[in-house]
Short mmCIF file of C-alpha atoms in Angstrom, two decimals:
data_model
loop_
_atom_site.label_atom_id
_atom_site.label_comp_id
_atom_site.label_asym_id
_atom_site.label_seq_id
_atom_site.Cartn_x
_atom_site.Cartn_y
_atom_site.Cartn_z
CA MET A 20 20.93 7.35 4.08
CA SER A 21 20.59 10.11 6.66
CA ASP A 22 17.23 11.64 7.51
CA ARG A 23 18.06 15.34 7.60
CA TYR A 24 14.61 16.39 8.77
CA ALA A 25 14.75 14.04 11.77
CA SER A 26 18.25 15.22 12.61
CA PHE A 27 17.08 18.85 12.55
CA ALA A 28 13.93 18.03 14.56
CA HIS A 29 16.14 16.67 17.37
CA THR A 30 17.99 19.98 17.76
CA GLY A 31 16.80 22.78 20.07
CA PRO A 32 15.62 25.10 17.29
CA GLY A 33 14.16 22.13 15.43
CA ARG A 34 12.09 20.98 18.40
CA ALA A 35 10.72 24.49 18.87
CA LEU A 36 9.79 24.81 15.18
CA VAL A 37 8.19 21.36 15.05
CA LYS A 38 6.07 22.13 18.09
CA ARG A 39 5.05 25.59 16.92
CA LEU A 40 4.04 24.48 13.42
CA GLY A 41 2.63 21.08 14.36
CA LEU A 42 5.03 19.25 12.08
CA PRO A 43 5.82 15.53 12.29
CA ASP A 44 7.96 14.88 15.36
CA PRO A 45 10.15 11.78 14.84
CA PRO A 46 11.18 10.37 18.26
CA ARG A 47 14.52 8.79 19.04
CA LEU A 48 13.81 5.08 19.01
CA ARG A 49 15.29 2.66 21.52
CA ARG A 50 17.04 0.05 19.42
CA HIS A 51 18.84 -3.02 20.72
CA ARG A 52 22.54 -2.93 21.53
CA PRO A 53 24.51 -5.95 22.73
CA GLY A 54 24.39 -6.15 26.50
CA ASP A 55 21.24 -4.05 26.85
CA PRO A 56 18.77 -5.13 29.55
CA LEU A 57 15.39 -6.31 28.33
CA THR A 58 13.71 -3.16 29.70
CA THR A 59 14.98 0.18 30.99
CA ALA A 60 12.60 0.45 33.95
CA GLN A 61 9.89 -1.49 35.75
CA VAL A 62 6.94 -3.04 33.93
CA ARG A 63 3.28 -2.80 34.97
CA LEU A 64 1.46 -6.12 34.64
CA ASP A 65 -2.22 -6.68 35.35
CA ALA A 66 -5.14 -8.78 34.20
CA ALA A 67 -8.90 -8.87 33.86
CA SER A 68 -10.61 -11.22 36.27
CA GLY A 69 -10.09 -14.80 35.16
CA GLY A 70 -7.05 -14.09 32.99
CA ARG A 71 -5.05 -17.26 32.34
CA LEU A 72 -1.77 -15.63 31.31
CA VAL A 73 -0.91 -13.21 34.10
CA GLU A 74 0.85 -15.78 36.29
CA PRO A 75 2.94 -17.29 33.46
CA LEU A 76 3.83 -13.77 32.32
CA ALA A 77 4.88 -12.77 35.83
CA LYS A 78 7.14 -15.82 36.05
CA LEU A 79 8.70 -15.10 32.66
CA LEU A 80 9.39 -11.47 33.58
CA ASP A 81 10.89 -12.48 36.90
CA SER A 82 13.17 -15.07 35.26
CA ALA A 83 14.28 -12.41 32.77
CA GLY A 84 15.23 -10.03 35.56
CA VAL A 85 12.45 -7.54 34.84
CA GLU A 86 11.05 -5.62 37.82
CA ILE A 87 7.25 -5.82 37.95
CA SER A 88 5.13 -3.04 39.39
CA GLY A 89 1.41 -3.06 40.07
CA PRO A 90 -0.57 -6.11 41.25
CA ALA A 91 1.88 -8.67 39.86
CA GLY A 92 4.63 -6.89 41.77
CA GLY A 93 2.70 -6.87 45.00
CA THR A 94 1.30 -3.31 44.95
CA THR A 95 -2.14 -2.00 44.17
CA THR A 96 -4.37 -1.60 41.15
CA PRO A 97 -5.55 1.82 39.90
CA ALA A 98 -8.81 3.08 41.36
CA GLY A 99 -11.98 1.61 39.91
CA SER A 100 -10.18 -1.20 38.12
CA THR A 101 -11.87 -4.53 37.51
CA ALA A 102 -8.49 -6.13 36.98
CA THR A 103 -7.38 -8.97 39.18
CA PRO A 104 -3.90 -9.21 40.74
CA VAL A 105 -1.85 -12.36 40.51
CA GLY A 106 -2.86 -13.22 44.03
CA GLY A 107 -6.50 -13.24 42.96
CA THR A 108 -7.90 -10.25 44.89
CA THR A 109 -9.22 -7.02 43.47
CA ALA A 110 -7.64 -3.78 44.59
CA SER A 111 -9.66 -1.17 46.42
CA ALA A 112 -10.25 2.42 45.41
CA GLY A 113 -7.93 5.20 46.39
CA THR A 114 -4.70 3.85 44.91
CA ALA A 115 -2.21 5.73 42.77
CA THR A 116 -3.22 7.14 39.39
CA GLY A 117 -1.21 8.59 36.55
CA PRO A 118 0.54 11.95 36.61
CA GLY A 119 -1.97 14.78 36.46
CA ASP A 120 -4.99 12.54 37.06
CA GLY A 121 -5.37 13.40 40.71
CA ALA A 122 -3.88 15.56 43.46
CA GLY A 123 -0.70 14.06 44.84
CA SER A 124 -0.83 11.11 42.47
CA ARG A 125 2.50 9.54 41.58
CA VAL A 126 3.26 6.65 39.26
CA PRO A 127 6.92 5.86 38.69
CA PRO A 128 8.09 5.70 35.06
CA GLN A 129 7.10 2.47 33.36
CA ALA A 130 9.02 0.76 30.57
CA ALA A 131 5.96 -1.24 29.53
CA LEU A 132 2.29 -1.77 30.23
CA LEU A 133 1.18 -5.39 29.91
CA PHE A 134 -2.43 -6.49 30.25
CA ASP A 135 -3.86 -10.00 30.17
CA ALA A 136 -7.31 -9.67 28.61
CA THR A 137 -7.97 -13.38 28.21
CA GLY A 138 -10.51 -13.26 31.04
CA ILE A 139 -12.80 -10.83 29.20
CA THR A 140 -15.78 -12.76 27.83
CA ASP A 141 -18.41 -10.06 27.41
CA SER A 142 -18.41 -6.51 26.06
CA SER A 143 -19.05 -5.08 29.53
CA GLY A 144 -15.68 -6.48 30.57
CA LEU A 145 -13.87 -4.19 28.13
CA ARG A 146 -14.10 -1.49 30.81
CA ALA A 147 -11.15 -3.21 32.50
CA LEU A 148 -8.94 -1.99 29.64
CA PHE A 149 -9.93 1.63 30.19
CA ASP A 150 -9.43 1.31 33.94
CA PHE A 151 -5.93 -0.04 33.40
CA PHE A 152 -4.61 2.20 30.63
CA HIS A 153 -6.34 5.52 31.42
CA PRO A 154 -4.39 6.35 34.61
CA LEU A 155 -1.13 4.89 33.35
CA ALA A 156 -0.91 6.24 29.80
CA ARG A 157 1.37 9.13 30.74
CA SER A 158 3.62 7.04 32.96
CA LEU A 159 5.29 5.32 29.99
CA GLN A 160 8.89 6.22 29.27
CA PRO A 161 9.86 7.26 25.74
CA SER A 162 10.00 4.17 23.50
CA GLY A 163 7.63 2.47 25.92
CA ARG A 164 5.98 -0.82 25.15
CA VAL A 165 2.29 -1.78 25.34
CA VAL A 166 1.31 -5.42 24.94
CA VAL A 167 -2.21 -6.78 25.35
CA PHE A 168 -2.69 -10.54 25.51
CA GLY A 169 -5.88 -12.17 24.33
CA THR A 170 -7.43 -15.40 23.15
CA PRO A 171 -7.68 -15.99 19.38
CA PRO A 172 -11.31 -15.31 18.44
CA GLU A 173 -11.46 -18.61 16.57
CA SER A 174 -10.57 -20.40 19.83
CA CYS A 175 -13.27 -18.72 21.92
CA THR A 176 -16.15 -20.76 23.30
CA THR A 177 -18.96 -18.24 22.73
CA PRO A 178 -19.78 -15.59 20.12
CA ARG A 179 -19.65 -12.85 22.76
CA GLU A 180 -16.18 -13.88 23.88
CA ALA A 181 -14.98 -13.95 20.27
CA THR A 182 -16.48 -10.49 19.74
CA VAL A 183 -14.64 -8.84 22.62
CA GLN A 184 -11.37 -10.57 21.84
CA ARG A 185 -11.53 -9.20 18.30
CA ALA A 186 -12.26 -5.75 19.77
CA LEU A 187 -8.78 -5.76 21.29
CA GLU A 188 -7.29 -5.06 17.87
CA GLY A 189 -8.93 -1.64 17.74
CA LEU A 190 -7.53 -0.82 21.18
CA THR A 191 -3.91 -1.70 20.45
CA ARG A 192 -3.82 -0.14 16.99
CA SER A 193 -5.24 3.11 18.44
CA ILE A 194 -2.80 3.13 21.36
CA GLY A 195 0.05 2.79 18.88
CA LYS A 196 -1.13 6.00 17.22
CA GLU A 197 -1.99 7.88 20.43
CA PHE A 198 0.78 7.38 22.94
CA GLY A 199 3.64 8.74 20.81
CA ARG A 200 7.30 9.24 21.82
CA GLY A 201 8.34 5.98 20.16
CA THR A 202 5.80 3.84 22.01
CA THR A 203 4.85 0.57 20.33
CA ALA A 204 1.61 -1.32 20.93
CA GLN A 205 0.87 -4.93 20.02
CA LEU A 206 -1.84 -7.55 20.49
CA VAL A 207 -0.69 -11.10 21.14
CA TYR A 208 -3.31 -13.82 20.76
CA VAL A 209 -2.26 -16.88 22.77
CA ALA A 210 -4.16 -20.09 22.08
CA PRO A 211 -5.35 -22.08 25.11
CA GLY A 212 -2.54 -24.43 26.07
CA ALA A 213 0.14 -22.23 24.46
CA GLU A 214 1.02 -20.32 27.62
CA ARG A 215 4.56 -21.73 27.72
CA ALA A 216 5.28 -20.67 24.14
CA VAL A 217 5.10 -16.93 24.86
CA GLU A 218 8.62 -16.10 26.05
CA SER A 219 10.35 -15.52 22.71
CA THR A 220 7.62 -13.13 21.58
CA LEU A 221 7.49 -11.33 24.93
CA ARG A 222 11.25 -10.79 24.88
CA PHE A 223 11.15 -9.45 21.33
CA LEU A 224 8.28 -7.05 21.92
CA LEU A 225 9.68 -5.67 25.18
CA SER A 226 13.19 -5.15 23.86
CA GLY A 227 14.74 -2.59 21.54
CA ARG A 228 14.64 -5.24 18.80
CA SER A 229 11.01 -4.30 18.06
CA ALA A 230 11.62 -0.53 17.81
CA TYR A 231 9.89 -0.18 14.42
CA VAL A 232 7.14 -2.77 14.92
CA SER A 233 3.83 -1.38 16.15
CA GLY A 234 0.11 -1.93 15.77
CA GLN A 235 0.64 -5.62 15.01
CA VAL A 236 -1.29 -8.77 15.86
CA VAL A 237 0.73 -11.89 16.67
CA ARG A 238 -0.74 -15.36 17.05
CA ILE A 239 0.94 -18.01 19.20
CA GLY A 240 -0.17 -21.63 19.09
CA ARG A 241 0.64 -24.71 21.10
CA ALA A 242 4.19 -25.97 20.69
CA GLU A 243 6.99 -27.70 22.51
CA VAL A 244 9.62 -25.05 23.17
CA PRO A 245 13.20 -26.18 23.84
CA GLU A 246 15.52 -24.59 26.35
CA VAL A 247 16.96 -21.44 24.82
CA ASP A 248 20.15 -19.51 25.49
CA TRP A 249 18.71 -16.05 25.00
CA THR A 250 22.14 -14.49 24.49
CA ARG A 251 22.85 -16.75 21.48
CA PRO A 252 19.59 -18.48 20.58
CA LEU A 253 20.81 -19.70 17.17
CA ASP A 254 24.00 -21.39 18.34
CA GLY A 255 24.69 -24.46 16.22
CA ARG A 256 22.07 -23.60 13.62
CA ILE A 257 22.59 -23.25 9.87
CA ALA A 258 20.85 -20.23 8.35
CA LEU A 259 20.46 -19.53 4.63
CA VAL A 260 19.89 -15.88 3.66
CA THR A 261 19.12 -15.09 0.04
CA GLY A 262 19.79 -11.65 -1.40
CA ALA A 263 22.48 -11.23 1.25
CA ALA A 264 24.98 -9.03 -0.60
CA ARG A 265 23.60 -5.71 0.56
CA GLY A 266 20.79 -3.82 2.27
CA ILE A 267 18.33 -5.78 4.38
CA GLY A 268 19.85 -9.15 3.42
CA ALA A 269 23.31 -8.16 4.62
CA LYS A 270 21.90 -6.96 7.92
CA VAL A 271 19.90 -10.17 8.34
CA ALA A 272 23.10 -12.16 7.90
CA GLU A 273 24.81 -9.99 10.50
CA VAL A 274 22.03 -10.28 13.10
CA LEU A 275 21.59 -14.04 12.67
CA ALA A 276 25.34 -14.53 13.00
CA ALA A 277 25.38 -12.40 16.16
CA ASP A 278 22.68 -14.73 17.53
CA GLY A 279 25.01 -17.67 16.91
CA ALA A 280 23.98 -18.97 13.49
CA GLN A 281 26.39 -20.22 10.85
CA VAL A 282 25.23 -18.16 7.87
CA VAL A 283 25.13 -19.27 4.25
CA ALA A 284 24.90 -15.99 2.32
CA LEU A 285 23.49 -16.27 -1.19
CA ASP A 286 23.21 -13.79 -4.03
CA VAL A 287 23.61 -13.54 -7.80
CA PRO A 288 27.12 -13.87 -9.31
CA ALA A 289 27.11 -10.20 -10.31
CA ALA A 290 27.10 -9.30 -6.60
CA GLY A 291 29.97 -11.69 -5.84
CA ASP A 292 32.41 -9.19 -4.36
CA ALA A 293 29.86 -7.60 -2.02
CA LEU A 294 28.57 -11.04 -1.09
CA ALA A 295 32.05 -12.23 -0.15
CA GLU A 296 32.51 -9.19 2.09
CA VAL A 297 29.28 -9.95 3.93
CA ALA A 298 30.10 -13.64 4.34
CA ASN A 299 33.61 -12.88 5.61
CA ALA A 300 32.31 -10.24 8.03
CA VAL A 301 29.88 -12.68 9.67
CA GLY A 302 32.16 -15.71 9.57
CA GLY A 303 29.87 -17.49 7.11
CA THR A 304 30.10 -18.85 3.59
CA ALA A 305 29.06 -17.34 0.26
CA VAL A 306 27.06 -19.01 -2.52
CA GLN A 307 26.79 -17.30 -5.90
CA LEU A 308 23.62 -18.50 -7.57
CA ASP A 309 20.86 -17.10 -9.76
CA LEU A 310 17.72 -18.43 -8.07
CA THR A 311 15.72 -18.18 -11.30
CA ALA A 312 17.94 -20.69 -13.11
CA PRO A 313 16.09 -23.97 -13.80
CA ASP A 314 18.64 -26.01 -11.85
CA ALA A 315 19.05 -23.52 -8.99
CA PRO A 316 16.93 -25.38 -6.38
CA LEU A 317 18.79 -28.65 -6.94
CA ARG A 318 22.21 -26.98 -6.93
CA LEU A 319 21.36 -25.16 -3.71
CA ALA A 320 20.05 -28.33 -2.09
CA ASP A 321 23.18 -30.24 -3.11
CA HIS A 322 25.39 -27.52 -1.64
CA LEU A 323 23.54 -27.47 1.68
CA ALA A 324 23.48 -31.27 1.88
CA ASP A 325 27.17 -31.65 1.07
CA ARG A 326 28.48 -28.81 3.24
CA HIS A 327 26.08 -28.84 6.20
CA GLY A 328 23.75 -31.82 5.96
CA ARG A 329 20.72 -29.59 6.61
CA VAL A 330 19.49 -26.01 6.88
CA ASP A 331 17.65 -24.90 10.02
CA VAL A 332 16.61 -21.40 8.96
CA VAL A 333 15.72 -20.28 5.43
CA VAL A 334 15.26 -16.54 4.93
CA HIS A 335 13.78 -15.74 1.51
CA ASN A 336 14.97 -12.15 1.23
CA ALA A 337 15.98 -11.97 -2.45
CA GLY A 338 13.74 -9.62 -4.38
CA ILE A 339 13.69 -7.13 -7.23
CA THR A 340 11.52 -4.27 -8.45
CA ARG A 341 10.66 -3.34 -12.02
CA ASP A 342 8.23 -0.46 -11.59
CA LYS A 343 5.82 0.74 -14.25
CA THR A 344 2.06 1.18 -14.45
CA LEU A 345 0.36 -1.99 -15.62
CA GLY A 346 -0.71 -0.59 -19.00
CA ARG A 347 2.86 0.39 -19.84
CA MET A 348 4.71 -2.53 -18.28
CA ASN A 349 7.01 -4.70 -20.34
CA PRO A 350 5.83 -8.35 -19.97
CA ASP A 351 9.41 -9.35 -19.15
CA TRP A 352 9.29 -7.03 -16.14
CA TRP A 353 6.15 -8.73 -14.89
CA ASP A 354 7.66 -12.18 -15.33
CA SER A 355 11.03 -11.39 -13.74
CA VAL A 356 9.54 -9.85 -10.59
CA LEU A 357 7.14 -12.74 -10.03
CA GLU A 358 9.90 -15.23 -10.77
CA VAL A 359 12.42 -13.80 -8.30
CA ASN A 360 10.07 -12.66 -5.56
CA LEU A 361 7.70 -15.62 -5.42
CA SER A 362 8.10 -18.55 -7.81
CA SER A 363 11.76 -19.20 -6.97
CA GLN A 364 10.83 -19.36 -3.27
CA GLU A 365 8.19 -21.99 -3.96
CA ARG A 366 10.57 -24.15 -5.98
CA ILE A 367 13.35 -23.91 -3.39
CA ASN A 368 10.97 -24.77 -0.56
CA ASP A 369 9.68 -27.76 -2.50
CA VAL A 370 13.14 -29.22 -3.06
CA LEU A 371 14.44 -28.56 0.45
CA LEU A 372 11.32 -30.08 1.99
CA ASP A 373 11.19 -33.04 -0.40
CA ARG A 374 14.81 -33.90 0.46
CA GLU A 375 14.09 -33.36 4.16
CA LEU A 376 16.94 -30.86 4.47
CA ILE A 377 14.83 -28.66 6.76
CA PRO A 378 14.57 -30.64 9.99
CA ARG A 379 11.93 -30.56 12.69
CA GLY A 380 12.28 -27.21 14.43
CA GLY A 381 13.14 -25.54 11.12
CA ARG A 382 12.14 -22.01 10.26
CA LEU A 383 11.02 -20.53 6.95
CA VAL A 384 10.88 -16.73 6.87
CA GLY A 385 9.69 -14.72 3.89
CA VAL A 386 10.04 -11.02 3.16
CA SER A 387 6.79 -9.50 1.94
CA SER A 388 6.01 -5.76 1.87
CA ILE A 389 3.23 -3.38 2.82
CA ALA A 390 2.80 -3.09 -0.95
CA GLY A 391 1.51 -6.65 -0.79
CA ILE A 392 -1.08 -5.53 1.76
CA ALA A 393 -2.13 -2.09 0.53
CA GLY A 394 -1.00 -2.18 -3.12
CA ASN A 395 0.99 0.60 -4.74
CA ARG A 396 0.59 2.54 -7.95
CA GLY A 397 3.17 1.52 -10.52
CA GLN A 398 4.01 -1.69 -8.64
CA THR A 399 1.32 -4.17 -9.68
CA ASN A 400 3.95 -6.84 -10.36
CA TYR A 401 5.77 -6.23 -7.06
CA ALA A 402 2.57 -6.00 -4.99
CA THR A 403 1.27 -9.20 -6.56
CA SER A 404 4.47 -11.06 -5.74
CA LYS A 405 4.55 -9.79 -2.16
CA ALA A 406 0.89 -10.61 -1.58
CA GLY A 407 1.81 -14.06 -2.88
CA VAL A 408 4.42 -14.35 -0.12
CA ILE A 409 1.65 -13.71 2.39
CA GLY A 410 -0.46 -16.36 0.70
CA LEU A 411 2.46 -18.78 0.90
CA VAL A 412 2.75 -18.22 4.65
CA HIS A 413 -0.95 -18.75 5.30
CA SER A 414 -1.27 -21.79 3.06
CA MET A 415 1.91 -23.54 4.17
CA ALA A 416 1.64 -22.95 7.92
CA PRO A 417 -0.81 -25.80 8.66
CA VAL A 418 1.02 -28.15 6.29
CA LEU A 419 4.44 -27.51 7.83
CA ALA A 420 3.09 -27.61 11.38
CA GLU A 421 2.73 -31.38 10.96
CA ARG A 422 6.50 -31.51 10.41
CA GLY A 423 7.35 -29.18 13.31
CA ILE A 424 8.44 -26.37 10.94
CA THR A 425 7.21 -22.79 11.21
CA VAL A 426 6.67 -20.31 8.39
CA ASN A 427 6.21 -16.57 8.86
CA ALA A 428 6.94 -13.35 7.00
CA VAL A 429 7.88 -9.76 7.67
CA ALA A 430 6.29 -6.96 5.64
CA PRO A 431 8.62 -3.95 5.67
CA GLY A 432 7.35 -0.44 5.11
CA PHE A 433 9.65 2.46 4.29
CA ILE A 434 13.16 1.22 5.16
CA GLU A 435 16.24 3.41 4.63
CA THR A 436 18.20 1.58 1.92
CA ARG A 437 19.96 2.49 -1.32
CA LEU A 438 16.70 1.66 -3.13
CA THR A 439 14.55 4.08 -1.13
CA ALA A 440 17.28 6.70 -1.51
CA ARG A 441 16.44 6.78 -5.23
CA ILE A 442 12.80 7.70 -4.61
CA PRO A 443 11.95 11.32 -5.51
CA LEU A 444 12.24 13.66 -2.53
CA VAL A 445 8.53 14.38 -2.01
CA LEU A 446 7.56 10.71 -2.16
CA ARG A 447 10.50 9.78 0.05
CA GLU A 448 9.49 12.28 2.72
CA ALA A 449 5.88 11.06 2.57
CA GLY A 450 7.06 7.49 3.05
CA ARG A 451 9.10 8.51 6.06
CA ARG A 452 6.45 10.57 7.83
CA MET A 453 3.25 8.60 7.15
CA ASN A 454 3.60 6.28 10.12
CA SER A 455 3.28 6.47 13.89
CA MET A 456 7.06 6.95 14.27
CA ALA A 457 7.25 9.76 11.68
CA GLN A 458 10.47 8.29 10.26
CA GLY A 459 11.80 5.52 8.09
CA GLY A 460 12.96 2.24 9.54
CA LEU A 461 16.42 0.73 9.30
CA PRO A 462 17.48 -2.61 7.80
CA VAL A 463 18.31 -3.81 11.31
CA ASP A 464 14.65 -3.41 12.28
CA VAL A 465 13.64 -5.94 9.65
CA ALA A 466 16.56 -8.20 10.56
CA GLN A 467 15.61 -8.29 14.24
CA ALA A 468 12.04 -9.31 13.42
CA ILE A 469 13.38 -12.10 11.22
CA ALA A 470 15.68 -13.24 14.03
CA TRP A 471 12.67 -13.46 16.35
CA PHE A 472 10.88 -15.72 13.86
CA ALA A 473 14.08 -17.77 13.45
CA SER A 474 14.56 -18.38 17.18
CA PRO A 475 14.04 -21.89 18.58
CA GLY A 476 11.89 -20.20 21.21
CA SER A 477 9.39 -19.17 18.51
CA ALA A 478 8.11 -22.70 18.00
CA GLY A 479 4.52 -21.58 18.59
CA VAL A 480 4.77 -18.62 16.21
CA THR A 481 3.66 -19.69 12.75
CA GLY A 482 1.42 -18.35 10.00
CA ASN A 483 2.14 -14.74 11.01
CA VAL A 484 2.82 -11.77 8.75
CA VAL A 485 4.19 -8.89 10.83
CA ARG A 486 4.64 -5.44 9.36
CA VAL A 487 7.92 -3.68 10.17
CA CYS A 488 6.68 -0.26 9.18
CA GLY A 489 6.42 1.94 12.27
CA GLN A 490 2.63 1.40 11.99
CA SER A 491 2.32 2.84 8.53
CA LEU A 492 -0.88 4.68 7.73
CA LEU A 493 -0.99 2.69 4.48
CA GLY A 494 -2.59 -0.71 4.80
CA ALA A 495 -3.25 -0.11 8.49
#
């Protein structure tokens, strides 16, 4: 559905009116298109003294064809910085600052600002973040990217180190709300020893695939990462997508197929015609099945075993809403939402895992919602089910790690679909504007985040719930 306000705000008269009245100003987001480079300009990379990630990051950027500016690219560090270049020396004062921060200062446009904060072990060291970002904030291009890398607080060796590493969350969430113009900001916690597991996440966060993901915290653990063809990372993989007949599910099927997967698209028999269209469009197969049927898990497992012998990626996208305040809700509405959105996922996982149809390197991806994080009036059943999906991710991650299988979830915010089109106008506009991007997301934004979780390169990414919500002000 079109966003008429955003379309008007992008016109000449619209821009003038938005500025004069201080209205929400939705930026044009840089979304991924086939053949796009990873970034549109150079990237500034720096680190606090003792950072353990700056050299691996520099190597990854170089191998991806990204031009690096700043210390990692062989130039200087902003004046007063306590950051340390890749070569291990600290820059002297008098170097370039951001536009408007000093006479004659010039910083070329930056596509991204990356900072390795793993070397910060005391609160006094947080000054390095100010010294890095302050002079460079206005050098970011529209739809710029900010990524700060830290050590998981639970992996720190002292209470003070854990304290400052947790402080990084406040920095990145605030930057996501401050910088504007479609800028996204993320914090990536990388466990000691997981330095080689970063590439998939770095590529996702730098690219247009993460256009509607901001203010998020991602954790990466140790893992053996195979060689990946980044143009078609899912080549040879079998991917099951439930609820694939329309909306987000159809787009997930499309994106996974574009990444090389052979897609098994599943939906209820009533959606058979639409499901067949999706399956044909992506070169996959269609399965008509009501997941709440008692024999559904076994029938699905038999189909996957007979036709493919396994399933490498399982995307639990199927979901329904039956909205009513709790005091007026029909008990059948409560039961049906919990059954479709949560219980059926558990039963399917149990059967697929018991029959060892998900091999080592497999990926489970759930679809939660910001309603499962913040709650929502009139959606107690839906919010409960979606919070349950988050619980499933957190509880299953350590269990599945022993089998080399990851489990993660996306939590969409306001996404432009036929369902959100039915929301009353005032509530719909509030949903669109109450985020850092001042607009609704698209189904492809959710699909791209799922594809990142599904990638073989994301072996170290497990137990994460990432909101695809433009950094919604709800549940932030």
